[in-house]
PDB file of C-alpha atoms in Angstrom:
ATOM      1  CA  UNK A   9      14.950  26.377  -2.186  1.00  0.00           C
ATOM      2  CA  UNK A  10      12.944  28.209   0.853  1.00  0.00           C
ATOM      3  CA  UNK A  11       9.735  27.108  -0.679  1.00  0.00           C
ATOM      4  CA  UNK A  12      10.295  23.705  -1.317  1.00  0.00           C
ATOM      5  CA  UNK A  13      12.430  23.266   2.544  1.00  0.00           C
ATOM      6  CA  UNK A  14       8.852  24.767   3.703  1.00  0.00           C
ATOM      7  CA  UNK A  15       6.878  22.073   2.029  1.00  0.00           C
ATOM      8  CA  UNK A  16       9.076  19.278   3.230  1.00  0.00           C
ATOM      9  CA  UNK A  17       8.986  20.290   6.814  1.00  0.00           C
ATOM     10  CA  UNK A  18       5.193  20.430   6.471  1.00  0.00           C
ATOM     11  CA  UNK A  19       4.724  16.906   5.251  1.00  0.00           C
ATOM     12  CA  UNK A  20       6.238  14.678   7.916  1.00  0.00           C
ATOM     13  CA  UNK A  21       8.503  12.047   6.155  1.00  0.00           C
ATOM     14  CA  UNK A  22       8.782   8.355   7.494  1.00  0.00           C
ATOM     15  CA  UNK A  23      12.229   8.122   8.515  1.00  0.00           C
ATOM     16  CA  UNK A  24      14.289   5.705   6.829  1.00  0.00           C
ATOM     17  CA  UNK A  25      15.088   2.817   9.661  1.00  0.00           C
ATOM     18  CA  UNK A  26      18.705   2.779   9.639  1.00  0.00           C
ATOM     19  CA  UNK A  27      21.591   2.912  12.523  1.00  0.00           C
ATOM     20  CA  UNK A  28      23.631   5.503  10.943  1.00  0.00           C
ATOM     21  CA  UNK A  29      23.228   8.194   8.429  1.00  0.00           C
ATOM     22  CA  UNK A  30      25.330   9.843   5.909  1.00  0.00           C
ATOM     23  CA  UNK A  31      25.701  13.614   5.618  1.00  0.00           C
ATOM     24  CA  UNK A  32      24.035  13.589   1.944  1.00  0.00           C
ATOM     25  CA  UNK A  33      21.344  10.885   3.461  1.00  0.00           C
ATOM     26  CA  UNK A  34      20.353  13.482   5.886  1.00  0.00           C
ATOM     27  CA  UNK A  35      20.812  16.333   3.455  1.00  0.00           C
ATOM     28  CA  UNK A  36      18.088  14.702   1.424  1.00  0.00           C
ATOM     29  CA  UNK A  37      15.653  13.488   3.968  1.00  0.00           C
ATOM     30  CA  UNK A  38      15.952  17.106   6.162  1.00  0.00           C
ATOM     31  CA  UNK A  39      15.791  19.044   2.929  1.00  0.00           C
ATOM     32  CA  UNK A  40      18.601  21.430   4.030  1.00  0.00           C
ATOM     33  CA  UNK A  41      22.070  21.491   2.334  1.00  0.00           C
ATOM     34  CA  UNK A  42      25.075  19.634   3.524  1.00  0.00           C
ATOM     35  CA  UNK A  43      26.889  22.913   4.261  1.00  0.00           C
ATOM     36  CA  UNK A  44      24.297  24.392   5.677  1.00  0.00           C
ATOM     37  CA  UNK A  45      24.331  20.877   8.635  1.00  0.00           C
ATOM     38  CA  UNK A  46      28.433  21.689   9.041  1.00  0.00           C
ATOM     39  CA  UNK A  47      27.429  25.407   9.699  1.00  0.00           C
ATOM     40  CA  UNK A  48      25.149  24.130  12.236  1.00  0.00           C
ATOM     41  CA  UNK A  49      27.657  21.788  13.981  1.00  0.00           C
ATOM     42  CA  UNK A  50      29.950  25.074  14.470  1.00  0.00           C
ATOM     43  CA  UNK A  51      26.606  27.103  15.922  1.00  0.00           C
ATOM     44  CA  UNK A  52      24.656  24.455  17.652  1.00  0.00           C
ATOM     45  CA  UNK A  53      27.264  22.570  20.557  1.00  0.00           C
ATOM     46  CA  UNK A  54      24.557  19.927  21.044  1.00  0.00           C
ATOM     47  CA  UNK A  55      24.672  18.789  17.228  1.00  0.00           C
ATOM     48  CA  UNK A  56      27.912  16.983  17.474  1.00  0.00           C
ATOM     49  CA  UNK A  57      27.398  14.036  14.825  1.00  0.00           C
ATOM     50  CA  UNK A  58      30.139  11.507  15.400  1.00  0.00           C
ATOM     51  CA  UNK A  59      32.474  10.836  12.507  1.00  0.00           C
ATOM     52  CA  UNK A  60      34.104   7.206  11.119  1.00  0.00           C
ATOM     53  CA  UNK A  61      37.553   5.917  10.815  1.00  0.00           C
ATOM     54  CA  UNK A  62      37.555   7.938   7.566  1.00  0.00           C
ATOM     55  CA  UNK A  63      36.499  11.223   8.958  1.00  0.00           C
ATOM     56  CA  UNK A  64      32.907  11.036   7.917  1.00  0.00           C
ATOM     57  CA  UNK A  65      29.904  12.533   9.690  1.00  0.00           C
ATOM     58  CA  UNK A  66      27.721   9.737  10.654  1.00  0.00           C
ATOM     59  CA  UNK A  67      24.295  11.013  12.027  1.00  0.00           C
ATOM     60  CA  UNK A  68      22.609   8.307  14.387  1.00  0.00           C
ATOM     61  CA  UNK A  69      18.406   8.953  13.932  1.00  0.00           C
ATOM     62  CA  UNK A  70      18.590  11.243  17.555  1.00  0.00           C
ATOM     63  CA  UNK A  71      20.590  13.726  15.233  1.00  0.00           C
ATOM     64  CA  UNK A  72      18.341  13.361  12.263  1.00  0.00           C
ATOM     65  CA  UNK A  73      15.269  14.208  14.607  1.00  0.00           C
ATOM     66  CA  UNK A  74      17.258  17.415  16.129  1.00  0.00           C
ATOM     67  CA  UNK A  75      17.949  18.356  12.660  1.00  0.00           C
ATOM     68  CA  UNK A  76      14.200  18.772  11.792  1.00  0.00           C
ATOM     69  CA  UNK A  77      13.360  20.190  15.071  1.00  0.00           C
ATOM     70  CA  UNK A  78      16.138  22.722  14.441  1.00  0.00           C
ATOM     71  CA  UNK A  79      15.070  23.732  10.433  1.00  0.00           C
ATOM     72  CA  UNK A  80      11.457  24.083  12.121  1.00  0.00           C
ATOM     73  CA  UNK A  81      12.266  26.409  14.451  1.00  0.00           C
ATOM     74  CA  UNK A  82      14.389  28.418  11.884  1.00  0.00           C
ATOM     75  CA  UNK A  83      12.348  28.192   8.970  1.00  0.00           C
ATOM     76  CA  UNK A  84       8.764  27.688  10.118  1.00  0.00           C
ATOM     77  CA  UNK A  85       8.589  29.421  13.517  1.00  0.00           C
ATOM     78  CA  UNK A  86      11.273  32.486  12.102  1.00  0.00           C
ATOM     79  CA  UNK A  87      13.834  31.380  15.528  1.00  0.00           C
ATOM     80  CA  UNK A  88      17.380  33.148  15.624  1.00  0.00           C
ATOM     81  CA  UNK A  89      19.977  31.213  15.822  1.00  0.00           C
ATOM     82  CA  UNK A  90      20.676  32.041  19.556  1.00  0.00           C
ATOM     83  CA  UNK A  91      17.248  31.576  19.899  1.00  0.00           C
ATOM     84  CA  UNK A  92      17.318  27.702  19.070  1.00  0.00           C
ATOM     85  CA  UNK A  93      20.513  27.730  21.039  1.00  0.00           C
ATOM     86  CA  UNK A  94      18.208  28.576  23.769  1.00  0.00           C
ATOM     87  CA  UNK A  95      15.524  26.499  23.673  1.00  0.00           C
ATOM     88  CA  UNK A  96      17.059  23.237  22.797  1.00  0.00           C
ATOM     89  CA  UNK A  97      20.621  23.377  24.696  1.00  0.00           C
ATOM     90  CA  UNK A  98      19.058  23.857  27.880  1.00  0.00           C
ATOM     91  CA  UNK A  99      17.017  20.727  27.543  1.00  0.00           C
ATOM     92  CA  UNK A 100      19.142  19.054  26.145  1.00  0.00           C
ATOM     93  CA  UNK A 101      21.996  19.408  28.766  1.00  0.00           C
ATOM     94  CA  UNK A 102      19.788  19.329  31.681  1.00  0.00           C
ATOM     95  CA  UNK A 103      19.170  15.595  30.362  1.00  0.00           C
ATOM     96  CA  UNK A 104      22.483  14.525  29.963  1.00  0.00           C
ATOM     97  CA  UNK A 105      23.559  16.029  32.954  1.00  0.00           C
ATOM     98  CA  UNK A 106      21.252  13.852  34.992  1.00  0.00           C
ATOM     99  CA  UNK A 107      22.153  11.290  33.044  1.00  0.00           C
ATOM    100  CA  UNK A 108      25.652  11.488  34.212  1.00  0.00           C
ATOM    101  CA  UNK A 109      24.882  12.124  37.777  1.00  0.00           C
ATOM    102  CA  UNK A 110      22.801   8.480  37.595  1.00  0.00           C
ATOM    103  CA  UNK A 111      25.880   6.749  35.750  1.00  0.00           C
ATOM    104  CA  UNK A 112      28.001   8.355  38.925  1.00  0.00           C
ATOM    105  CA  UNK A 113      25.679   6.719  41.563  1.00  0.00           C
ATOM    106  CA  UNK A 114      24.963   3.274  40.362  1.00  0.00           C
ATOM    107  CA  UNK A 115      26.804   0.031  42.247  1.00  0.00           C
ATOM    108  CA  UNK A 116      28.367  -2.535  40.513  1.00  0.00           C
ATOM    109  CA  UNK A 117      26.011  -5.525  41.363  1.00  0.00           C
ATOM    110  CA  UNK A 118      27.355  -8.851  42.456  1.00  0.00           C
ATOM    111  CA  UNK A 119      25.419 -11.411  41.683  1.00  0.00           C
ATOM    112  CA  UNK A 120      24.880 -12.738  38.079  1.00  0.00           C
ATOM    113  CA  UNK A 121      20.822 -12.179  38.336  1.00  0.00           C
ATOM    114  CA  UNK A 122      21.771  -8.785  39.585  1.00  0.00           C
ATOM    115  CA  UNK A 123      23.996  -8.594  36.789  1.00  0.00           C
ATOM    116  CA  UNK A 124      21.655  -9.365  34.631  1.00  0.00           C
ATOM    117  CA  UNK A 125      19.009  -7.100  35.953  1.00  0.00           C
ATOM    118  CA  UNK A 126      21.467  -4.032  35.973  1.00  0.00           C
ATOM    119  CA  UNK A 127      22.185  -4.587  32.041  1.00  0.00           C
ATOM    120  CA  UNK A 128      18.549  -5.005  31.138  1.00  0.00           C
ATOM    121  CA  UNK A 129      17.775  -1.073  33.148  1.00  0.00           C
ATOM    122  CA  UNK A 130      20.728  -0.051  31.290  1.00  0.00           C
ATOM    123  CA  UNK A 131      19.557  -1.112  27.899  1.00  0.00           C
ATOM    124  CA  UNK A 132      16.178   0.304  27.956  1.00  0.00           C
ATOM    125  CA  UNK A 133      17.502   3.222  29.543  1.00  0.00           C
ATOM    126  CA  UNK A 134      19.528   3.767  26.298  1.00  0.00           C
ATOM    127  CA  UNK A 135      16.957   2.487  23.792  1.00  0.00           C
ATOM    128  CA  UNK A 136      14.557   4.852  25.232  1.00  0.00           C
ATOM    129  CA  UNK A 137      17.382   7.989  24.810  1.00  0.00           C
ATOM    130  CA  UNK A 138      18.092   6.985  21.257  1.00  0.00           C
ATOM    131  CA  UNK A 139      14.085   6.202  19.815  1.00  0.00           C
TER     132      UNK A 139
END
């Protein structure tokens, strides 16, 4: 199983364009086992896939891409686990932490070209966290 995780990390996969992603989707496409992604959610606090009406753990492609990044820095670059705790939960929570402190601070605008205006930052501020 190393051997062939190795090889898949190597080749970089096209990403299947999809919203949401099932736990045996992403087992397949990250080439690590679906117990081995719950063990992660328990170790890593910033891999926290949401889960549907019927308790399933839906993976959005943001997750998907940490996934990877975290099997590379296990497998590939021989990381602990409180090493890639490290190096990707600081980044990661500096980001959303300024992310919150910007939510805080913005106005509600008034008029409806304001409005407008306000939505359109707003979208491409979250299409641009999610790509």
């Amino acid at each position: 199983m190393h051997k062939t995780a190795t090889k898949l990390t190597k080749v970089q996969l096209p990403l299947p364009d999809k919203l949401f992603y099932k736990i045996g989707e992403v087992s397949k496409i990250s080439g690590v086992e679906s117990y081995v992604l719950r063990y992660w959610e328990t170790e890593f606090p910033f891999l926290r896939p949401r889960k549907n009406k019927s308790g399933q753990r839906v993976y959005v492609k943001k997750d998907l891409e940490l996934i990877l990044q975290v099997k590379k820095l296990l497998y590939q670059e021989r990381y602990t686990i409180e090493g890639v705790r490290k190096k990707l939960g600081d980044g990661i929570h500096k980001a959303s932490e300024s992310i919150v402190v910007h939510e805080n601070i913005v106005k509600e605008p008034k008029s409806p070209a304001d409005v407008l205006s306000f939505v359109k930052k707003r979208l491409k501020s979250i299409l641009s966290q999610i790509s």
